[in-house]
Coordinates of C-alpha atoms in Angstrom, one line a residue:
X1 CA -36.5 26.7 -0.3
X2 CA -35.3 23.1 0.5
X3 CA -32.7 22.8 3.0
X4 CA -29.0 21.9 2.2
X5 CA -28.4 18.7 3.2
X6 CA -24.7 18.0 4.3
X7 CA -23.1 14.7 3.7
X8 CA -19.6 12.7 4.1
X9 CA -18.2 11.9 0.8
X10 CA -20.0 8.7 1.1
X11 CA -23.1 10.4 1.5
X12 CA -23.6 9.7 5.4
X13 CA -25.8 12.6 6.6
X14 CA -24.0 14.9 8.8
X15 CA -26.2 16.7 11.8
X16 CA -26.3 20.2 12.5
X17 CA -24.8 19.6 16.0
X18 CA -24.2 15.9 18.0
X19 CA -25.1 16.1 21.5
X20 CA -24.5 12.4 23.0
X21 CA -22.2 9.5 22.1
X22 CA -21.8 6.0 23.3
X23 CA -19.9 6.1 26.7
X24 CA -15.7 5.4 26.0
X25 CA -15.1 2.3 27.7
X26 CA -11.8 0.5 26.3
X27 CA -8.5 2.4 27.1
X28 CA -6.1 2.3 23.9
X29 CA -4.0 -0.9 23.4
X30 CA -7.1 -2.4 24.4
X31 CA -9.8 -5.1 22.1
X32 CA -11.1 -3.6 20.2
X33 CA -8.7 -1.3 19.5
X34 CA -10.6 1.9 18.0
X35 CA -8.4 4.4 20.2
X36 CA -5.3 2.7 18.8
X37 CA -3.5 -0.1 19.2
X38 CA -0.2 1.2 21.9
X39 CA -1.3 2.2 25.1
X40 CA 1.0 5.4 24.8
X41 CA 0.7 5.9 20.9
X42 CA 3.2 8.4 19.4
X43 CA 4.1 9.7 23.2
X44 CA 6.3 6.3 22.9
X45 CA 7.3 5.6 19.7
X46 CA 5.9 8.1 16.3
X47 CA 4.7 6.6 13.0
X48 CA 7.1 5.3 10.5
X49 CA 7.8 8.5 8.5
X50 CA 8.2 7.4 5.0
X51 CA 9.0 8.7 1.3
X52 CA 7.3 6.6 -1.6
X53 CA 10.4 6.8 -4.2
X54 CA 11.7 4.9 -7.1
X55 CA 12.2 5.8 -10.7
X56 CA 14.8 5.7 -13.9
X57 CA 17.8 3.2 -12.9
X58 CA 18.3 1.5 -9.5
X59 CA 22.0 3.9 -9.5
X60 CA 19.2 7.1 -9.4
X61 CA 16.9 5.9 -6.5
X62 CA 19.5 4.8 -4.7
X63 CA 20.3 8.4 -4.7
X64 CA 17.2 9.9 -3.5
X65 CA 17.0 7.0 -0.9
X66 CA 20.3 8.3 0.6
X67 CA 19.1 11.6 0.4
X68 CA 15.7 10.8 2.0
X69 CA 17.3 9.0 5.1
X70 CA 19.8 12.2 5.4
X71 CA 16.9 14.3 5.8
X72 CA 15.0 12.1 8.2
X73 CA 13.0 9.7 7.1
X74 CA 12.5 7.1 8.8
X75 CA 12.0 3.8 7.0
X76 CA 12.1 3.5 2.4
X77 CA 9.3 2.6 0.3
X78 CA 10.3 1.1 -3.0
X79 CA 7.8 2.2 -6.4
X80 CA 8.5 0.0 -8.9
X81 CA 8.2 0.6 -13.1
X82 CA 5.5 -0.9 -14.5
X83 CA 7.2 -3.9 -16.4
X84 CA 8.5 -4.8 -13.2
X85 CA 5.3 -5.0 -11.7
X86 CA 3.6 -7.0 -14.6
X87 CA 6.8 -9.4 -14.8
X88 CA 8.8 -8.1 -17.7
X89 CA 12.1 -7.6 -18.2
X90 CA 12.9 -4.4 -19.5
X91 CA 14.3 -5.4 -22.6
X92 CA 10.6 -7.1 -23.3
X93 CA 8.5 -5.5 -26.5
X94 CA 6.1 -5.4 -23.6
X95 CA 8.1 -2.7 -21.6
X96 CA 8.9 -0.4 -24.3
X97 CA 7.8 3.3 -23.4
X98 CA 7.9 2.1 -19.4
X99 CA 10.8 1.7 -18.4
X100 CA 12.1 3.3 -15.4
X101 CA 8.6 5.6 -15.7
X102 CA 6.4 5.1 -12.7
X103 CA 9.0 3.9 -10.6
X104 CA 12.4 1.8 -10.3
X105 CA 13.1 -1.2 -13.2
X106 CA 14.4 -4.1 -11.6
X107 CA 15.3 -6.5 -13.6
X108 CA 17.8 -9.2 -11.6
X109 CA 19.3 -9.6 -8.1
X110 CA 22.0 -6.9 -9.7
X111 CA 19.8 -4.1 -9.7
X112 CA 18.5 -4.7 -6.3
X113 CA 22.1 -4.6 -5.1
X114 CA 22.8 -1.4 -6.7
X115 CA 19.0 0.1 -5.3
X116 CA 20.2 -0.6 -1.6
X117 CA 24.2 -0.1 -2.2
X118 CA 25.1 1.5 1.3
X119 CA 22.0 1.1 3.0
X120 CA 22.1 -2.5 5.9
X121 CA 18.9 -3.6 5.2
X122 CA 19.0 -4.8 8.9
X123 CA 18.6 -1.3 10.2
X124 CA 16.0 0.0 8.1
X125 CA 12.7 -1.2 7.2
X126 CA 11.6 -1.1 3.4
X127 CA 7.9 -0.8 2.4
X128 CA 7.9 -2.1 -1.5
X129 CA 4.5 -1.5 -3.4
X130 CA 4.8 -5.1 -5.4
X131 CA 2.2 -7.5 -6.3
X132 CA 1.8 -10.1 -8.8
X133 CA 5.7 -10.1 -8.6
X134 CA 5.7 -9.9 -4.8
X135 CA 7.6 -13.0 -4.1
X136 CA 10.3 -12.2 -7.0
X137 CA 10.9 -9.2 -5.3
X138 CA 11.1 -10.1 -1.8
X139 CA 13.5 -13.5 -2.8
X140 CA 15.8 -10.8 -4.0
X141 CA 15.6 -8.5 -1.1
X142 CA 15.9 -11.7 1.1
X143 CA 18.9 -13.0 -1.1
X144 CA 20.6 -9.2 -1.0
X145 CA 20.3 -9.1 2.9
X146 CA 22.1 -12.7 2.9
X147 CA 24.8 -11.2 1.0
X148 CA 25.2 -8.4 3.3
X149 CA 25.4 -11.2 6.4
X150 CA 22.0 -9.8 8.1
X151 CA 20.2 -12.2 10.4
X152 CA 16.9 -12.7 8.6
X153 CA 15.1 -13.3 11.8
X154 CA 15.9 -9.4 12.7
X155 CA 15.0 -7.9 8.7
X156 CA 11.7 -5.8 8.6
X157 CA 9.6 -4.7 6.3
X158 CA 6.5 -4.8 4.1
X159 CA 5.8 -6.3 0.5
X160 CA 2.2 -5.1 -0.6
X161 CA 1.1 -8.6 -2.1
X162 CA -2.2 -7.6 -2.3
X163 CA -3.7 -9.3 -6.0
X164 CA -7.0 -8.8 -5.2
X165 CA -7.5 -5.2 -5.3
X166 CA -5.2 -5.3 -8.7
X167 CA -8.4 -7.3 -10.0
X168 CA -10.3 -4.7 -8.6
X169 CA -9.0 -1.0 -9.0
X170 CA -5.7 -1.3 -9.9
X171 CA -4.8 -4.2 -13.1
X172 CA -1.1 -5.0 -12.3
X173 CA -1.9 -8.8 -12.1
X174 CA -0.8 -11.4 -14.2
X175 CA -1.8 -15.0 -13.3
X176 CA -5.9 -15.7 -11.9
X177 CA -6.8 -15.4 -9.0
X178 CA -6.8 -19.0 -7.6
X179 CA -2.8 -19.6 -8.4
X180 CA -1.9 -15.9 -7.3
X181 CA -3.8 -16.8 -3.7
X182 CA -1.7 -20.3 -3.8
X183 CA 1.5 -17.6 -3.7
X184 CA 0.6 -15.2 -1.7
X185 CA -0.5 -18.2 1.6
X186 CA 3.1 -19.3 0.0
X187 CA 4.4 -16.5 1.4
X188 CA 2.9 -16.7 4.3
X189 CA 4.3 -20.1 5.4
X190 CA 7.5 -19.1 4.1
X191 CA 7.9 -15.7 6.0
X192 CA 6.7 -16.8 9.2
X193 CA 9.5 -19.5 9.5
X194 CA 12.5 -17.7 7.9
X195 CA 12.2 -13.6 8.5
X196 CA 9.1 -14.0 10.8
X197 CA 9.5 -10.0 11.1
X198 CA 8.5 -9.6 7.7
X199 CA 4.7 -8.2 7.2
X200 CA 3.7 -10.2 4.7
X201 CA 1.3 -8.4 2.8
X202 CA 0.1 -4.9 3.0
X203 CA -3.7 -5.3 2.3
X204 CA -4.5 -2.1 0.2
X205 CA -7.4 0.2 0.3
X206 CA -5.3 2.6 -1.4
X207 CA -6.0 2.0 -4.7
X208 CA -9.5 0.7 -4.6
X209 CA -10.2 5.1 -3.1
X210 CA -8.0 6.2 -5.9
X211 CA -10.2 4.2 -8.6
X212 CA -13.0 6.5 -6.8
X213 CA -14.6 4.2 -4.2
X214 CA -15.9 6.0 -1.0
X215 CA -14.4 6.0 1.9
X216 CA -17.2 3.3 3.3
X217 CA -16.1 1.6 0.1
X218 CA -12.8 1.9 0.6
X219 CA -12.9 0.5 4.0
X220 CA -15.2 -2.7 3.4
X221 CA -13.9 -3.6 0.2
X222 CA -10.6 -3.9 1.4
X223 CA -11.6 -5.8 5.0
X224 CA -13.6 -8.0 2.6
X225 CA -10.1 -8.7 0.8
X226 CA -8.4 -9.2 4.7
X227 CA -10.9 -11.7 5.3
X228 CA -10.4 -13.8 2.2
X229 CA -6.9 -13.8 2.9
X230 CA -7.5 -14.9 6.3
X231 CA -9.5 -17.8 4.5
X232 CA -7.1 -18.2 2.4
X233 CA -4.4 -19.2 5.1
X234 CA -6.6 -21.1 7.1
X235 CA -7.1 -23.7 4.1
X236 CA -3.9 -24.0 3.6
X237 CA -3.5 -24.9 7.5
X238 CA -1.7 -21.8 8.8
X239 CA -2.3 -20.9 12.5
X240 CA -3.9 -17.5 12.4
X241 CA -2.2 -16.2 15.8
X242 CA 1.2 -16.6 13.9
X243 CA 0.0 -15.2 10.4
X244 CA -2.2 -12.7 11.2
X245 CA 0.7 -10.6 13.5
X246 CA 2.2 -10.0 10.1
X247 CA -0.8 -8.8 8.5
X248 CA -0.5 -5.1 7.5
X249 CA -3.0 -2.6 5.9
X250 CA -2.6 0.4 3.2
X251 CA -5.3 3.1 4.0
X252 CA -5.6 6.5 1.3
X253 CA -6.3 9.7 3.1
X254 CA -8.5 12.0 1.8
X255 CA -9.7 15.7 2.2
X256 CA -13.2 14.9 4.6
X257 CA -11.1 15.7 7.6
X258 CA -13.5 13.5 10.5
X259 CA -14.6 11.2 8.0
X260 CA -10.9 10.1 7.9
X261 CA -10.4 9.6 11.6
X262 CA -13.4 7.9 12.2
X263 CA -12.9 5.5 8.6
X264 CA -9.5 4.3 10.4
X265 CA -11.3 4.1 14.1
X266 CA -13.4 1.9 12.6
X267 CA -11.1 -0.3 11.0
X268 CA -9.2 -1.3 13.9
X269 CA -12.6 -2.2 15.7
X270 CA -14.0 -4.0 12.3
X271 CA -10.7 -5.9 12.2
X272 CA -10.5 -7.2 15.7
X273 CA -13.9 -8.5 15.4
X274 CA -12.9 -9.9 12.3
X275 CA -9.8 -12.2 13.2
X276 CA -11.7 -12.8 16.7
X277 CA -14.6 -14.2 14.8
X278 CA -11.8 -16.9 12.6
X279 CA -10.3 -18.1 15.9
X280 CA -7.6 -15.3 16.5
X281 CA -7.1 -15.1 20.5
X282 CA -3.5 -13.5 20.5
X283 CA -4.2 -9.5 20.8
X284 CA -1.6 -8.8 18.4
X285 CA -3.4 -11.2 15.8
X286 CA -6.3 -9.0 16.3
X287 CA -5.0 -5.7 15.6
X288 CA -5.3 -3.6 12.7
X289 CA -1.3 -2.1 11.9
X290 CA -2.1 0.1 8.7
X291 CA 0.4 2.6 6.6
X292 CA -1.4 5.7 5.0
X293 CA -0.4 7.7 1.6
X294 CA -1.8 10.9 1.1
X295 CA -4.5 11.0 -1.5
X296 CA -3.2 11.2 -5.2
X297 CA -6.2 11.3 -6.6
X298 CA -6.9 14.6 -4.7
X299 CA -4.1 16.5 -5.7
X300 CA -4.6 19.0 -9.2
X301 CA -2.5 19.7 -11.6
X302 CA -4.1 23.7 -11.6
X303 CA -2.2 25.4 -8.8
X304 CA -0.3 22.9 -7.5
X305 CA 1.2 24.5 -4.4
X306 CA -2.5 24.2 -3.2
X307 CA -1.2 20.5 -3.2
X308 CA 0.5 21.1 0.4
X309 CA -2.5 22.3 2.0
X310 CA -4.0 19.5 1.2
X311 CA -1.1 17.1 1.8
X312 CA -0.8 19.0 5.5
X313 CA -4.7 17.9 6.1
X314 CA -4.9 14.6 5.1
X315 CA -1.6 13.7 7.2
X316 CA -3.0 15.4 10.3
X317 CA -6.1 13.2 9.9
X318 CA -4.1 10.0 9.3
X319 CA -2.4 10.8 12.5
X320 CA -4.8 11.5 14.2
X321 CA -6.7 8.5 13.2
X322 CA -3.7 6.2 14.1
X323 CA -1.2 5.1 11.5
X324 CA 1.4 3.3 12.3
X325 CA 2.7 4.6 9.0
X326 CA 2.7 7.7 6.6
X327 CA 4.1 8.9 3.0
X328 CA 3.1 12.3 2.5
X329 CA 2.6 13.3 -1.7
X330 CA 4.7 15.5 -3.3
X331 CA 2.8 18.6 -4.3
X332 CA 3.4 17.9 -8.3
X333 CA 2.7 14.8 -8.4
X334 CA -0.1 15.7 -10.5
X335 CA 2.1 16.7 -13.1
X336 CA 5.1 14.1 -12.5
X337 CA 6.8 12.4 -10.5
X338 CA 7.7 14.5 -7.4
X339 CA 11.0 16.4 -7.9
X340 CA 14.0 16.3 -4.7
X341 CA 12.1 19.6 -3.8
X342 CA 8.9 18.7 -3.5
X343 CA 10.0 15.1 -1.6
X344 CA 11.4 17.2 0.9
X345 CA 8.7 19.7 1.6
X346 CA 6.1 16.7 1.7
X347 CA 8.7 14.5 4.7
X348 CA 8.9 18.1 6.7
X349 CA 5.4 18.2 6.6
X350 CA 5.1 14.8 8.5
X351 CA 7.9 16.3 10.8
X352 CA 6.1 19.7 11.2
X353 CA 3.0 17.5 12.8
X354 CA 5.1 15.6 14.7
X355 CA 7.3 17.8 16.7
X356 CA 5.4 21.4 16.3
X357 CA 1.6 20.8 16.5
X358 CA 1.4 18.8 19.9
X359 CA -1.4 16.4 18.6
X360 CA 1.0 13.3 19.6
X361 CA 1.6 14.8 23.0
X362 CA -1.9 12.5 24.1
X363 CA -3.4 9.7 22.8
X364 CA -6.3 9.6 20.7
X365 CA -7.1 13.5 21.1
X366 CA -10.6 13.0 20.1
X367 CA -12.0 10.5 21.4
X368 CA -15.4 11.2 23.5
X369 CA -16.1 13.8 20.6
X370 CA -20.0 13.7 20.0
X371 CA -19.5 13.6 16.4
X372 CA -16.3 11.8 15.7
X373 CA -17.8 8.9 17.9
X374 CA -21.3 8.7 16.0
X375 CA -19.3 9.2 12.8
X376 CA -17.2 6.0 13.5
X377 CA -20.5 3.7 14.4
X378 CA -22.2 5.1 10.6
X379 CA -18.9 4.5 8.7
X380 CA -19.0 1.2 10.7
X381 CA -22.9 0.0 10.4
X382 CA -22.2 1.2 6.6
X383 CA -19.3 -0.9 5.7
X384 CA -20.9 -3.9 7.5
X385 CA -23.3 -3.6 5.0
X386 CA -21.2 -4.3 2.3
X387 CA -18.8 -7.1 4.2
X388 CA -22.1 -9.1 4.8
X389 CA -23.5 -8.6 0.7
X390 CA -20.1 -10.1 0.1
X391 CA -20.2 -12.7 2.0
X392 CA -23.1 -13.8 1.0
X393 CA -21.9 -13.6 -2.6
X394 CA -19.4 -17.0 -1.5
X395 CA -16.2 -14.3 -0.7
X396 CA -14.3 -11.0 -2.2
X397 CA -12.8 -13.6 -4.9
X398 CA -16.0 -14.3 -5.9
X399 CA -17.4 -11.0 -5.4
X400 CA -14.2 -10.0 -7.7
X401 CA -14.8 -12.0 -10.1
X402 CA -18.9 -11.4 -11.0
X403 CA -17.6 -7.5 -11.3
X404 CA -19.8 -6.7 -8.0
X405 CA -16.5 -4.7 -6.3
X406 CA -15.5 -3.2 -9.6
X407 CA -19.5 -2.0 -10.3
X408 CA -19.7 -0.6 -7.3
X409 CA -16.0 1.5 -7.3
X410 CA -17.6 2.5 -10.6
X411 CA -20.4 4.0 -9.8
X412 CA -19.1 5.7 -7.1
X413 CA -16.2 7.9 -9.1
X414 CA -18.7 8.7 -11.7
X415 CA -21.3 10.3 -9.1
X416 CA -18.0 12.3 -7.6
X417 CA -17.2 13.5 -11.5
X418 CA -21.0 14.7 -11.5
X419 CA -20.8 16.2 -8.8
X420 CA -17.6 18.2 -9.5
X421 CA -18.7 19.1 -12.7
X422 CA -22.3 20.7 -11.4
X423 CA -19.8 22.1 -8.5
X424 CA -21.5 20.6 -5.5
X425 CA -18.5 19.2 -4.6
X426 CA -16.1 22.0 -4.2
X427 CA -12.4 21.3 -5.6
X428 CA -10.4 24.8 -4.9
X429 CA -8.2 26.0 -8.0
X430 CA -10.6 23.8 -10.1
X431 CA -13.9 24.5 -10.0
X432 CA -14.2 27.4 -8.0
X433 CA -11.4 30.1 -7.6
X434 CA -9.5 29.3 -10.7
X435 CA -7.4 31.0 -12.6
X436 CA -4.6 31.2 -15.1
X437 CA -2.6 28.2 -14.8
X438 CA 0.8 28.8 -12.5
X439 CA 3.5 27.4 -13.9
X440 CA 6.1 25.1 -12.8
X441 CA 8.8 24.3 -15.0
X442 CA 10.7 22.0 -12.5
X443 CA 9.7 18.8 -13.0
X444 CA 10.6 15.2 -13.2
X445 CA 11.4 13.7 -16.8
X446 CA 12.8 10.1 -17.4
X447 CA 14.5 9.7 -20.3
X448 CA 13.7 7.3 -23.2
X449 CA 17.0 6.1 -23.4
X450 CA 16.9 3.9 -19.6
X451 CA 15.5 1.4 -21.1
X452 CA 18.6 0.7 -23.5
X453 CA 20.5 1.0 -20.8
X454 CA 18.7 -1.6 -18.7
X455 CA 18.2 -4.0 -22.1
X456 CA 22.2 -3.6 -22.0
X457 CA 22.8 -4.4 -18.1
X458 CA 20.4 -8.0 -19.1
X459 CA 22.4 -9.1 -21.7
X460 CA 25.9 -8.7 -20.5
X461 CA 24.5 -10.1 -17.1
X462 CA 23.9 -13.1 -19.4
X463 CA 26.7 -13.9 -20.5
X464 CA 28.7 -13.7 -17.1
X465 CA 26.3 -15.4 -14.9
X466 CA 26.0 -19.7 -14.9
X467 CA 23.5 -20.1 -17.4
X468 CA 23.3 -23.6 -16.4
X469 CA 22.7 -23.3 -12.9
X470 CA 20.4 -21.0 -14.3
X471 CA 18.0 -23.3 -16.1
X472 CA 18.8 -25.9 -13.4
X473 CA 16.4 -23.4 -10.6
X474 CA 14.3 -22.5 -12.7
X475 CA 13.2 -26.1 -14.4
X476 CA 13.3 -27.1 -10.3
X477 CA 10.8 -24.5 -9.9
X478 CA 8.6 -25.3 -12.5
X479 CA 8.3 -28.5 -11.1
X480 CA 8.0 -26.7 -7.8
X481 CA 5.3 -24.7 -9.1
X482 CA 3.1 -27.8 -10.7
X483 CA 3.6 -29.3 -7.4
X484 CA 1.7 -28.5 -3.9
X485 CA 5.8 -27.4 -2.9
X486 CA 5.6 -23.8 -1.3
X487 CA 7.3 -22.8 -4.5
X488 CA 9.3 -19.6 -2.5
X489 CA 12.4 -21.3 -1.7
X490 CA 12.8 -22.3 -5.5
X491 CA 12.3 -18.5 -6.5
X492 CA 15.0 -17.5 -3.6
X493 CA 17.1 -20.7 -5.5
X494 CA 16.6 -19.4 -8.8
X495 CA 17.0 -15.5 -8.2
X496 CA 20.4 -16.1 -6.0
X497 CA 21.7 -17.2 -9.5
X498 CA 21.0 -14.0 -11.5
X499 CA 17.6 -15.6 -13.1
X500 CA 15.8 -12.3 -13.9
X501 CA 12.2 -11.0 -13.1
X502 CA 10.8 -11.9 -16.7
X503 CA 12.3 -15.6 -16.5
X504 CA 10.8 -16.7 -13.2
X505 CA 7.3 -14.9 -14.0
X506 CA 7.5 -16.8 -17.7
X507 CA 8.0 -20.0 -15.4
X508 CA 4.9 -19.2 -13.5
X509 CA 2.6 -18.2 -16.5
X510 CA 3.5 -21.2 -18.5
X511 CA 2.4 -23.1 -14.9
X512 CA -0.4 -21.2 -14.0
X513 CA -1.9 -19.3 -16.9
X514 CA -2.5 -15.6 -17.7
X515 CA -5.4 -13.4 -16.5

């Protein structure tokens, strides 16, 4: 009888018992940062505990934001529908049946000050999962804040920005890849001059797992895309010891307990020999800062109240791998969009881990572990693998473009599929222990008719707003945009006159082409 071999979901080998490790050397808040990046961890200050909400009408969200924050989160993250993210308006043929579905239709400046009415944008930082429209967004949240007389040297918060992994995993892009680089080292420039607090992009691994990468995958694919943007910045002449601080990263979180931890202990170390390697000599242009979601792809739509088992694991791994960061899933999320219920049962599972379990009372609780070390050097050696086959390929853009990263995410998720199918990858509820399916009649629904409502918001906004200031901005940002201009402030222009999110993206793809 052969042996059973046991393996990490990215089929590293795992021994029947580790006796030795590497000696610890570096303290925490030390290069290269693999115990974490603060000396005192969550003994000084704990992750940012946030809620990933948006859907139906900015008047709704705004809602469960208020409700979120009174039951203790900690900082908002913004889901937008999918017209928004694809840069339609929601009165667009292209939007019908999306509106307000997956998240929040924003359509002008008007909605964005009805998504944050009551909330100082000063005191709470907003995480906003946006990318081909990134800029849009953030000239809006940028002109809101201006309204509300905040310093925009002291605003804080995250825009996702990330195009490359929409190529990748994901498809929310719109323009190719060269222009949509040109915008996102716009941004760059623009942020680090005018709300220098502002992390500028949130380089995402998340989606590239939930298109059914492994872990290694997950972590080389998306420090392939960190170095391209690195690149990126450089070419356009951007100091990396200013740029880099306001780099952020978007890790998934899934069920292989160690295999987490060690995925984002090796991360911080890969990064800081990254940005060292490109001329970074600031520590804090070194570090790895990353956010963490729960994994969506792991949750089932057959017994859902498994869901919070699984939820409670994967955020107990992500702390005690070292976010900075952390949205917990709902438990239906499988079936919809997660109801007030289920929101609040996924934020008290953060707070459970943070002020009941005592794993924040010391930093980096398991470091020195045998296995947890030599786990962390093999994630490590095996992601290098792939950074260096990139490389050598000219880049991730062009490693994007010849369908290597896609190939490879694709492969990957249909071995997992085999594998739960012949169930030697165990999923509980699904293909072992199953059983009639438990109902749950609370859930989410968006109605059809938002999207009247928002086509009806669009055109009376029309007619009271001054159309020709209107066509002023955006025929200045055309020109902008044709131009070598950083073509932000012309956005910010054209937004702060009610210009709405399909006009300024039709400006962009008449200028730089659809992909």
């Amino acid at each position: 009888m052969t042996e059973k071999k046991f393996t990490t979901s990215s089929g590293i080998e795992i021994k029947d018992l580790y006796t030795s490790a590497k000696p610890m050397t570096e303290k925490p808040g030390e290069f290269p940062f693999t115990r974490g990046i603060q000396k005192d961890m969550y003994r000084g200050r704990l992750w940012t505990m946030r809620q990933y909400a948006g859907f139906s009408t900015a008047a709704e969200s705004n809602k469960r934001y208020h409700y979120l924050l009174s039951q203790g989160t900690t900082g908002l993250s913004v889901a937008f529908d999918l017209p928004t993210q694809i840069g339609y308006d929601s009165d667009h043929e292209m939007s019908e049946g999306e509106v307000g579905k997956v998240g929040v239709a924003i359509d002008s400046l008007q909605d964005m000050e009805i998504l944050f009415n009551g909330i100082e944008l000063e005191k709470i930082t907003t995480s906003m999962t946006i990318n081909a429209t990134a800029a849009i967004l953030l000239a809006m949240y940028i002109a809101l804040a201006k309204k509300q007389g905040a310093d925009l040297k002291q605003i804080s918060g995250t825009i996702q920005n990330d195009i490359l992994k929409e190529y990748a995993a994901r498809g929310t892009y719109i323009y190719p890849p060269k222009p949509s680089m040109r915008i996102i080292t716009d941004i760059f420039e623009y942020c680090s001059k005018e709300v220098p607090k502002w992390n500028t992009i949130s380089i995402s691994g998340y989606h590239i797992r939930e298109a059914g990468s492994t872990a290694v995958q997950e972590l080389a694919f998306t420090l392939s895309n960190g170095k391209a943007y690195l690149n990126a910045a450089l070419e356009k002449g951007l100091d990396i010891n200013v740029f880099a601080k306001r780099l952020s990263f978007f890790f998934n979180c899934h069920n292989n307990f160690f295999e987490e931890i060690a995925k984002f202990r090796a991360a911080r170390r890969m990064w800081a020999n990254i940005t060292k390697e490109m001329g970074a000599t600031d520590p804090k242009a070194q570090m790895l800062r990353f956010h963490t979601q729960t994994g969506g792809s792991t949750l089932t739509a057959q017994q859902p109240l498994n869901n919070v088992i699984r939820v409670t694991n994967q955020a107990m791994a992500a702390v005690l791998g070292g976010t900075q960061s952390l949205h917990t899933n709902g438990y239906d999320e499988a079936l919809s969009l997660p109801t007030e219920e289920a929101a609040k049962i996924a934020l008290r599972t953060q707070q459970v881990i943070a002020f009941e379990s005592g794993v924040t009372d010391t930093v980096d609780p398991l470091a020195g572990s045998y296995f947890v070390e030599n786990l962390t050097d093999e994630i490590e050696a095996a992601a290098q693998q792939y950074i260096e086959k990139i490389d050598a390929m000219g880049g991730a853009v062009e490693a994007i473009e010849n369908g290597y990263i896609q190939n490879e995410i694709s492969i990957a998720a249909y071995h997992h599929q085999l594998e739960v199918e012949a169930a030697e990858r165990i999923i509980v509820g699904v293909n072992k222990f199953a059983q009639e399916q438990e109902g749950i009649t609370d859930v989410m629904r968006i109605d059809e008719s938002i999207r009247n409502f928002q086509a009806d918001k669009i055109t009376l906004l029309k007619i009271q707003r001054n159309a020709v200031a209107v066509t002023e901005k955006l025929a200045e940002l055309k020109h902008a945009a044709a131009s070598s201009t950083n073509i932000i402030p012309f956005i910010l222009a054209a937004v702060e006159e009610y210009a709405t999110l399909g006009e300024i993206s039709d400006v962009l793809r008449a200028e730089f082409g659809e992909y």
